PDB file of C-alpha atoms in Angstrom:
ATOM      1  CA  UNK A   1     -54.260  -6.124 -10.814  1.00 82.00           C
ATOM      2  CA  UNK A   2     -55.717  -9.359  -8.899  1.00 86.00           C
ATOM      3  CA  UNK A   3     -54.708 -12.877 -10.482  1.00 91.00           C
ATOM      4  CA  UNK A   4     -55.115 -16.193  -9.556  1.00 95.00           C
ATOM      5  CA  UNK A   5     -52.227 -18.538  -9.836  1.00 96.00           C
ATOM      6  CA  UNK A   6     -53.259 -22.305  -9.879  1.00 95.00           C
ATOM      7  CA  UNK A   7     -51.256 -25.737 -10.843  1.00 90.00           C
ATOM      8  CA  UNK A   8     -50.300 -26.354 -14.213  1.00 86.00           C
ATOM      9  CA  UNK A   9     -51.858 -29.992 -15.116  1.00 87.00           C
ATOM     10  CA  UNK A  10     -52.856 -32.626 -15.917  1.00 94.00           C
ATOM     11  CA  UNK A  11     -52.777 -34.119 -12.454  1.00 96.00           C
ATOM     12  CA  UNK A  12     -52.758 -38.302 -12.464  1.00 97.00           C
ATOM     13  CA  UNK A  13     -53.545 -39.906  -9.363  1.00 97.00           C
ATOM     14  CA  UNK A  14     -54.859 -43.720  -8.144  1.00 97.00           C
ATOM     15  CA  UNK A  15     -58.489 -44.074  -6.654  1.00 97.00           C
ATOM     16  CA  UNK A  16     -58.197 -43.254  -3.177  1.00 97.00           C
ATOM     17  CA  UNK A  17     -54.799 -41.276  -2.985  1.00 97.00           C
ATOM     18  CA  UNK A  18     -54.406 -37.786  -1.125  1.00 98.00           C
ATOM     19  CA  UNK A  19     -55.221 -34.796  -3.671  1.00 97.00           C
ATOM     20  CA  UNK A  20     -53.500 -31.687  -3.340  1.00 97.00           C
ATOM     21  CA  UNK A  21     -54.472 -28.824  -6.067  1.00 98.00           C
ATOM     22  CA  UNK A  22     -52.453 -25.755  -5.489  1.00 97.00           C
ATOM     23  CA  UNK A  23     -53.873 -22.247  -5.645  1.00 98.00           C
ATOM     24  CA  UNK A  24     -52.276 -18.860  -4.520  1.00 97.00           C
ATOM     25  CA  UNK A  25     -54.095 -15.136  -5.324  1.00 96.00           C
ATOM     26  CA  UNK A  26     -52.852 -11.581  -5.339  1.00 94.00           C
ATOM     27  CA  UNK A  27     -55.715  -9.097  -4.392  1.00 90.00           C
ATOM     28  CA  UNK A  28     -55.834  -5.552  -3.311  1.00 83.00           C
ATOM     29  CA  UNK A  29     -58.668  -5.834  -1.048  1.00 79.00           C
ATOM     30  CA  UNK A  30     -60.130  -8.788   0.695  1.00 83.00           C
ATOM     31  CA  UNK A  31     -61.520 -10.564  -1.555  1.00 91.00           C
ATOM     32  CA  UNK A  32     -63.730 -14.357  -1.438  1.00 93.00           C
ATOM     33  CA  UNK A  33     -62.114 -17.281  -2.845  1.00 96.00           C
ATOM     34  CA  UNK A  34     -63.661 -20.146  -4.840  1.00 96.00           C
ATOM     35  CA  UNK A  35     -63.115 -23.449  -6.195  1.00 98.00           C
ATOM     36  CA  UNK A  36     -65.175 -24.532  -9.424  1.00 97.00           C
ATOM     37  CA  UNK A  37     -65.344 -28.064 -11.065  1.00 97.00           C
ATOM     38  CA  UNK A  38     -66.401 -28.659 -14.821  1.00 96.00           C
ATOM     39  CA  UNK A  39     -66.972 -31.807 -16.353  1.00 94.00           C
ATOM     40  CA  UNK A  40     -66.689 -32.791 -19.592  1.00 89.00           C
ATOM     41  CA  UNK A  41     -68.813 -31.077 -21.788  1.00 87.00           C
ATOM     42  CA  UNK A  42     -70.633 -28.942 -19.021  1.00 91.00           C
ATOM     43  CA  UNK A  43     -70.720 -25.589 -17.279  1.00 92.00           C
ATOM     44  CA  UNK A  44     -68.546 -25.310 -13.853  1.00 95.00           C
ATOM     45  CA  UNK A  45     -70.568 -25.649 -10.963  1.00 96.00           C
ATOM     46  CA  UNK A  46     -69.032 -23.928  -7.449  1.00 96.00           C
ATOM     47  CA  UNK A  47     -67.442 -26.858  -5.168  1.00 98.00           C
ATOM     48  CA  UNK A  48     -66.692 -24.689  -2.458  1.00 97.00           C
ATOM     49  CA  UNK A  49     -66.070 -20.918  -1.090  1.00 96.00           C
ATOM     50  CA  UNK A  50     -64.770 -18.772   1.357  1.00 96.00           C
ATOM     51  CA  UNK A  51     -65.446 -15.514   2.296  1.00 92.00           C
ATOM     52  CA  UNK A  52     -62.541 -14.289   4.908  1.00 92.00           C
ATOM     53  CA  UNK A  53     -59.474 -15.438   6.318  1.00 93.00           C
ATOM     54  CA  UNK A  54     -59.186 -18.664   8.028  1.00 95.00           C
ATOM     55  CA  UNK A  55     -62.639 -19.781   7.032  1.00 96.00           C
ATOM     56  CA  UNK A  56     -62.931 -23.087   5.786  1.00 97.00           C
ATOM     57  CA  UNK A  57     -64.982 -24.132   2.451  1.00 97.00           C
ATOM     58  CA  UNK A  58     -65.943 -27.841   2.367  1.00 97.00           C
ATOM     59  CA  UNK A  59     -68.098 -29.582   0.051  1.00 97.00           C
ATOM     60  CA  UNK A  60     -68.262 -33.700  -1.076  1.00 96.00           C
ATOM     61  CA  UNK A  61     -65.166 -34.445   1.069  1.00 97.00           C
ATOM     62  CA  UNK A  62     -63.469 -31.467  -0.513  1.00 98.00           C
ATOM     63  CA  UNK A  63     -61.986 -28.696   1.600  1.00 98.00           C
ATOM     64  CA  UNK A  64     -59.657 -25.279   1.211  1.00 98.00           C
ATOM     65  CA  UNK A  65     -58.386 -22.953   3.498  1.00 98.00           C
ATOM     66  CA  UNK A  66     -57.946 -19.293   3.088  1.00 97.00           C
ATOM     67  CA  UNK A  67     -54.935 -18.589   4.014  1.00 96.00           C
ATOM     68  CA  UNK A  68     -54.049 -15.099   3.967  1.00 93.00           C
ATOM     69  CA  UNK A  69     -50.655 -15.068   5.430  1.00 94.00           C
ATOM     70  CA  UNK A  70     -49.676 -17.310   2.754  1.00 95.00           C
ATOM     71  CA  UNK A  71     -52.373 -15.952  -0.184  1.00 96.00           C
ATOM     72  CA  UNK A  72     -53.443 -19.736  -1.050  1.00 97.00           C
ATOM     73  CA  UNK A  73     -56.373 -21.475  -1.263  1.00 98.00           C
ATOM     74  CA  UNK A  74     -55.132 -24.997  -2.085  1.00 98.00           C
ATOM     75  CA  UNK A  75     -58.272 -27.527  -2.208  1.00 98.00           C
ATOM     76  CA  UNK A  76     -57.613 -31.095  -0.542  1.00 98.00           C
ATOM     77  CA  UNK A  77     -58.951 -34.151  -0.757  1.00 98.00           C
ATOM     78  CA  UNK A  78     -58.451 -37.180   1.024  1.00 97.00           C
ATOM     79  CA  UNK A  79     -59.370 -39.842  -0.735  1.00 96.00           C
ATOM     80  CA  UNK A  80     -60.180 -39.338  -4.489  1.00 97.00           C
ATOM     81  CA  UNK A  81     -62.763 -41.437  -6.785  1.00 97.00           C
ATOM     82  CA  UNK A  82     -62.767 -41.693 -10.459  1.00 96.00           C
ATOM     83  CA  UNK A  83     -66.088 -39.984 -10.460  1.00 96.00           C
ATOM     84  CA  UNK A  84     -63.585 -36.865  -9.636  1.00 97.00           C
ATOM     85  CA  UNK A  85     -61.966 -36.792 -12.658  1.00 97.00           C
ATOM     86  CA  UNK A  86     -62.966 -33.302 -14.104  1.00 96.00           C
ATOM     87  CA  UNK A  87     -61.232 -29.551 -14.332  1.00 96.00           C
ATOM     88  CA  UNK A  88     -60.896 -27.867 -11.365  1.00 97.00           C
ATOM     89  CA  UNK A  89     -60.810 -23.613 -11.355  1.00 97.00           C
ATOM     90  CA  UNK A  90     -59.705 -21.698  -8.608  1.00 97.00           C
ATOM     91  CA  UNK A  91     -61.325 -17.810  -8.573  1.00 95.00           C
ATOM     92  CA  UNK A  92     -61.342 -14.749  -6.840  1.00 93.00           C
ATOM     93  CA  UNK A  93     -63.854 -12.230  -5.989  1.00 90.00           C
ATOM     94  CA  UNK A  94     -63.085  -8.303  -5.256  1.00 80.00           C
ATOM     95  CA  UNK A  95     -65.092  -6.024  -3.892  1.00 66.00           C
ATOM     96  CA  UNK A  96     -63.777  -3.333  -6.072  1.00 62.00           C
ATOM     97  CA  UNK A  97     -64.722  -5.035  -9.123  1.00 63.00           C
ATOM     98  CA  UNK A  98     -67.515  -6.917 -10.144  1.00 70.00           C
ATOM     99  CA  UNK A  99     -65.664  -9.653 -12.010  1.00 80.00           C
ATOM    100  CA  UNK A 100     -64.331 -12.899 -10.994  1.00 89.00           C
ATOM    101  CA  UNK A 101     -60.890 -13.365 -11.599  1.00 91.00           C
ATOM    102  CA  UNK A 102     -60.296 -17.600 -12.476  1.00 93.00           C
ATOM    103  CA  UNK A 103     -57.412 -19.193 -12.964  1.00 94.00           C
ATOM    104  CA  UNK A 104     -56.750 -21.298 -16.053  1.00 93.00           C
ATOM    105  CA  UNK A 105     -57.825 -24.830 -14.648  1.00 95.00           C
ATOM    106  CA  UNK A 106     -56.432 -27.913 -13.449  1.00 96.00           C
ATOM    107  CA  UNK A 107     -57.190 -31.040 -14.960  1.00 95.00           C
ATOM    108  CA  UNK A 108     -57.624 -34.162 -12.688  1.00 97.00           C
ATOM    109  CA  UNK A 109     -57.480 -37.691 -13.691  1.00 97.00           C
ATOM    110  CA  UNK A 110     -58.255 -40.738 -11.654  1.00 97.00           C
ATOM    111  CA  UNK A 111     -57.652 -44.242 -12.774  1.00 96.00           C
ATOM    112  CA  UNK A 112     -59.241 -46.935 -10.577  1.00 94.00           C
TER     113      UNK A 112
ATOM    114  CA  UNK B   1     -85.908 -25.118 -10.040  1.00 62.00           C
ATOM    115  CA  UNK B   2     -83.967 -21.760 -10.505  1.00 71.00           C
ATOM    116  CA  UNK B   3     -80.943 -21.368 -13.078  1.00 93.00           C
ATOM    117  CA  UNK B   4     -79.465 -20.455 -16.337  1.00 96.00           C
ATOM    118  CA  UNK B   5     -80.569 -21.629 -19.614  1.00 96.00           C
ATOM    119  CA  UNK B   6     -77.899 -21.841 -22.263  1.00 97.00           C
ATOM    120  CA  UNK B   7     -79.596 -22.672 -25.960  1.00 95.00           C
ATOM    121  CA  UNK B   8     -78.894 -24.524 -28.273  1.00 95.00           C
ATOM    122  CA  UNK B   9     -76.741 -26.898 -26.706  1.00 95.00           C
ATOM    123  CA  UNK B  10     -75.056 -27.388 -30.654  1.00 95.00           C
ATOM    124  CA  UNK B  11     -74.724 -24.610 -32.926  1.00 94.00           C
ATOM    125  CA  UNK B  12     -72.892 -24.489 -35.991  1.00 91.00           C
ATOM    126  CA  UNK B  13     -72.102 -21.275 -37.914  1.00 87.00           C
ATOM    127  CA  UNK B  14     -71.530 -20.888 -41.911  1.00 88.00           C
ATOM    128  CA  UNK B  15     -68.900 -18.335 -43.132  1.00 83.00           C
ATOM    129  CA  UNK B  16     -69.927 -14.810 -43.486  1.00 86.00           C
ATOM    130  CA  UNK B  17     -73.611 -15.433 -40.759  1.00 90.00           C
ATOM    131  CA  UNK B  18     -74.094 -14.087 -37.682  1.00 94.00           C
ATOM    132  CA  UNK B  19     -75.233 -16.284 -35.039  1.00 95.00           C
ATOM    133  CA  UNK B  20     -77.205 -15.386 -31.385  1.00 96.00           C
ATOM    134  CA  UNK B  21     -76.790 -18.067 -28.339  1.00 97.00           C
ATOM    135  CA  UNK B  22     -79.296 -17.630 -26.080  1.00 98.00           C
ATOM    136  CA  UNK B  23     -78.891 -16.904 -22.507  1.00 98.00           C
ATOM    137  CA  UNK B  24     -81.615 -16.620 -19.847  1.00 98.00           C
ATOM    138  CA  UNK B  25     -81.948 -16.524 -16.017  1.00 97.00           C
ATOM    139  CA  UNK B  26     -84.638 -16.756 -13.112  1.00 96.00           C
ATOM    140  CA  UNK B  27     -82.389 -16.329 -10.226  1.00 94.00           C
ATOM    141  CA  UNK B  28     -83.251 -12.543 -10.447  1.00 94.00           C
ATOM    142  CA  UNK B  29     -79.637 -11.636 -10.602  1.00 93.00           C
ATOM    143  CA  UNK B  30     -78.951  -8.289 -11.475  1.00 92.00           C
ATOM    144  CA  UNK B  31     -75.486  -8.969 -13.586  1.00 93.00           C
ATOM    145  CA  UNK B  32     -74.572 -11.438 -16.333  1.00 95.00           C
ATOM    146  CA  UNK B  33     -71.665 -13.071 -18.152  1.00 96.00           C
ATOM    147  CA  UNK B  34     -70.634 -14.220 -21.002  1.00 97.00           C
ATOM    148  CA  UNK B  35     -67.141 -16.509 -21.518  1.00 97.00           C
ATOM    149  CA  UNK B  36     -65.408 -18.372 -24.445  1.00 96.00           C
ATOM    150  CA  UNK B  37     -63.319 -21.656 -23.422  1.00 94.00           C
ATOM    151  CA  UNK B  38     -60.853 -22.607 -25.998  1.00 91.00           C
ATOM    152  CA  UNK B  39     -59.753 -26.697 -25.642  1.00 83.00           C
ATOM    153  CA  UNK B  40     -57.014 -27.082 -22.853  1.00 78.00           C
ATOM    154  CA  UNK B  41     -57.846 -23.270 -21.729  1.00 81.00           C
ATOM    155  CA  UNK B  42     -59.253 -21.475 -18.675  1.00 87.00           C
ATOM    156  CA  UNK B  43     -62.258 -18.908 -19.553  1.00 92.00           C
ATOM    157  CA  UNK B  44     -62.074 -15.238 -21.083  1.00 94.00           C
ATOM    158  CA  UNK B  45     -64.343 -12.235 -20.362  1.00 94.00           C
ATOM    159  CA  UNK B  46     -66.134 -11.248 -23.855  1.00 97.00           C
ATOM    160  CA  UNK B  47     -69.205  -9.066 -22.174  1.00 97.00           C
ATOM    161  CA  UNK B  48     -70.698  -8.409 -18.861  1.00 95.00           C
ATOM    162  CA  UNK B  49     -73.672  -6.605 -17.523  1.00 95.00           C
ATOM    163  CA  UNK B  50     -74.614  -5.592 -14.137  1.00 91.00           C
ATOM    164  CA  UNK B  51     -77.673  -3.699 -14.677  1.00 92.00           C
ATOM    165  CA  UNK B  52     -80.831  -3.732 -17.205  1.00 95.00           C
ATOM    166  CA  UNK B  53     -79.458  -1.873 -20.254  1.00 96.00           C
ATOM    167  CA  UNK B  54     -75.723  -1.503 -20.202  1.00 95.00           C
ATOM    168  CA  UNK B  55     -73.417  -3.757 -20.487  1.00 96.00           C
ATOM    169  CA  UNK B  56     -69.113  -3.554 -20.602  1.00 95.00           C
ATOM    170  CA  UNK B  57     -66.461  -5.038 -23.102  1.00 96.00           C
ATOM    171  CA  UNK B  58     -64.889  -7.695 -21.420  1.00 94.00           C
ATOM    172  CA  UNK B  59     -60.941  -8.884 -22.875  1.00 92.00           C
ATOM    173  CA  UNK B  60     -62.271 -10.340 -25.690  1.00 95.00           C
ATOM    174  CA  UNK B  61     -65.502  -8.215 -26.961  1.00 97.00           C
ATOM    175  CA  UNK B  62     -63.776  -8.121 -30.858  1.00 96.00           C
ATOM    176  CA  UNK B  63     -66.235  -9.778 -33.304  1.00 96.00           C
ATOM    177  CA  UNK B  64     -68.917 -10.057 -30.539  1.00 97.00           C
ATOM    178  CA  UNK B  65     -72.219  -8.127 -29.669  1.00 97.00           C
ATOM    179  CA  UNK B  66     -74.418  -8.288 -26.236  1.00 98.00           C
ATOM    180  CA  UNK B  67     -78.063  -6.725 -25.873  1.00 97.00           C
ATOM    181  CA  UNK B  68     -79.747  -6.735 -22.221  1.00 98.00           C
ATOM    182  CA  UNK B  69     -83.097  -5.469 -22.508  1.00 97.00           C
ATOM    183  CA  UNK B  70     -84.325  -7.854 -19.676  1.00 97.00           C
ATOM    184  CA  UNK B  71     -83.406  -8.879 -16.727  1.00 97.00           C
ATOM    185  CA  UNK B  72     -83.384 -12.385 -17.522  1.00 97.00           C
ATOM    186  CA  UNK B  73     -81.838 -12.604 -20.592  1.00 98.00           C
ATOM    187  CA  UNK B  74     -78.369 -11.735 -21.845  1.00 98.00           C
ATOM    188  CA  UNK B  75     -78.047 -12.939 -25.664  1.00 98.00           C
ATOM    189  CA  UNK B  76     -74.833 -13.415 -27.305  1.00 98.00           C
ATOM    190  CA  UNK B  77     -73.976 -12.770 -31.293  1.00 97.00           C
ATOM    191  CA  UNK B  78     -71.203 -13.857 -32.672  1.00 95.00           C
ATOM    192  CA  UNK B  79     -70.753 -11.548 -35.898  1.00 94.00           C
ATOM    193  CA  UNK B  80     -68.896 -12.764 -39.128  1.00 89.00           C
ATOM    194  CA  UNK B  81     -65.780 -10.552 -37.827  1.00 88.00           C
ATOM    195  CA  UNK B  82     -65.427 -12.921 -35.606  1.00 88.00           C
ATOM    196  CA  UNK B  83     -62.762 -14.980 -37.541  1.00 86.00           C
ATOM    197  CA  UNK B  84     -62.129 -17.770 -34.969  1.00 90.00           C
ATOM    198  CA  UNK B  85     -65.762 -18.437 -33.280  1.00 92.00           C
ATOM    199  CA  UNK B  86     -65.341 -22.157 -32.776  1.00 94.00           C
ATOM    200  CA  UNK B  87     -65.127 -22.668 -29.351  1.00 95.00           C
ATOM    201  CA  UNK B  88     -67.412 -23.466 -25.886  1.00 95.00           C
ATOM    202  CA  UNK B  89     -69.544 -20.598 -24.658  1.00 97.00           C
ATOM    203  CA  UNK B  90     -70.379 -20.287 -21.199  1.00 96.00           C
ATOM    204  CA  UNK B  91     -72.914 -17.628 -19.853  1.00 97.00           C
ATOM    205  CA  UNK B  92     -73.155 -16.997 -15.908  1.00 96.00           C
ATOM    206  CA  UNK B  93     -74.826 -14.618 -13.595  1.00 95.00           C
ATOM    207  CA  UNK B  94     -74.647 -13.435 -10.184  1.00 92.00           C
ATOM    208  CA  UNK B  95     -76.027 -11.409  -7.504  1.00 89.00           C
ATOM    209  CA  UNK B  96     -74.596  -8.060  -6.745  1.00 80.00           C
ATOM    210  CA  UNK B  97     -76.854  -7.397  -4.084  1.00 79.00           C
ATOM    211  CA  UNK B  98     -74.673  -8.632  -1.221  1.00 78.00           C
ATOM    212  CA  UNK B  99     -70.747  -8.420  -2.392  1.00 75.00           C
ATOM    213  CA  UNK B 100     -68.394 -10.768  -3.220  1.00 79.00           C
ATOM    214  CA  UNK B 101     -70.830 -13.657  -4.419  1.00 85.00           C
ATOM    215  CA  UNK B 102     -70.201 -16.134  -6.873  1.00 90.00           C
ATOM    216  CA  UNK B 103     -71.039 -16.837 -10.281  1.00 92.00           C
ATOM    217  CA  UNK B 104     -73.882 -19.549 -11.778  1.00 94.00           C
ATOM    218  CA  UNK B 105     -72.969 -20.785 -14.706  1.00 95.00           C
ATOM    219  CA  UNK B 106     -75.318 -22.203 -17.758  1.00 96.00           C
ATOM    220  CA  UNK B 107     -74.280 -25.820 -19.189  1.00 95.00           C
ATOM    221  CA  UNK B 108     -72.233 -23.642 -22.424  1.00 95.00           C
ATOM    222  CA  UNK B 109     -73.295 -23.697 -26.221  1.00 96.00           C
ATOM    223  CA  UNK B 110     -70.841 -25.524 -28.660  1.00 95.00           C
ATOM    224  CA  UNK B 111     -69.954 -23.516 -31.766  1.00 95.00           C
ATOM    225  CA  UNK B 112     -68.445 -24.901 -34.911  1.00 93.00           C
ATOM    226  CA  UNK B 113     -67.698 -23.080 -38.369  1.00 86.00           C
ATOM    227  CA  UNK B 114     -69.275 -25.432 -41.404  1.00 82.00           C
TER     228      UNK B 114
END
């Protein structure tokens, strides 16, 4: 069945350093590709999507690629703030089923 | 503003009660979630619902109970077989109108045992 493979955590980086949060799928169809963020004590919100290969999701200086060659979806940052210290879910979306498949978070700490 | 309403934000549970969280909606999606998060862990499926009035087990439906009489609303109980209910419960919906879309999530309920 489809899965979603993301980076085991916690991830520790300094304000303003280059963020890198792996992600890599295995679908049967063609499925979209998320990113979610939850903060502490909240629901996740969607950071960013894409709905086909070689699109490009981008949202508050974040960005991921679908790559299909390569089945990743690795989000990037380039210069992190403490203010983006949260969890970070990757997720899938096929059309043959009408759940979302997530993976089981990264957790992202910045120190200033 | 349109969104999901998770209530209470708290809820705390005595041995042997049954509890309801409350879940409602006025994006007019058709389908609806519901998720437990364990500290430390990603999310599991307990229900889900795509349509007014019938609703699937998710991997984790033991000791739970959905009802979706509405559209907007998708409530949640969390039965006394439930022997481990403490946890964060998120409820999200979604549009199956146009494939592939994704989920709006609620802000979660926090349940604790007494």
């Amino acid at each position: 069945g489809d899965s979603v493979t993301q980076m085991e955590g916690p991830v520790t980086l300094s304000e303003e350093a280059f963020l890198t949060i792996n992600c890599t799928y295995t679908a049967t169809g063609y499925p979209s590709l998320f990113w979610y963020v939850q903060y502490p004590g909240e629901g996740l919100q969607l950071l960013l999507k894409a709905t086909k290969a070689d699109d490009k999701g981008s949202n508050k200086g974040f960005e991921a690629t679908y790559r299909k060659e390569t089945t990743s979806f690795h989000l990037e940052k380039g210069s992190v703030q403490v203010s983006d210290s949260a969890v970070y879910f990757c997720a899938l979306s096929d059309s043959i089923d009408d759940k979302i498949i997530f993976g089981k978070g990264t957790r992202l700490h910045i120190l200033p | 503003d349109g969104g999901i309403t998770q209530s209470p934000k708290y809820l705390f549970r005595k041995e042997g009660q049954n509890v309801t969280l409350s879940c409602e909606q006025n994006l007019n999606h058709d389908a609806m979630y519901w998720y437990r998060q364990d500290p430390g862990q990603g999310l599991r499926l307990i229900y889900y619902s795509q349509i007014v009035n019938d609703f699937q087990k998710g991997d984790i439906a033991e000791g739970y109970s959905v009802s979706r009489e509405k559209k907007e609303s998708f409530p949640l109980t969390v039965t006394s077989a439930q022997k481990n209910p403490t946890a964060f419960y998120l409820c999200a919906s979604r549009s199956n109108t146009v494939s592939n879309q994704p989920q709006h999530f609620g802000d979660g309920t926090r349940l604790s045992i007494l």
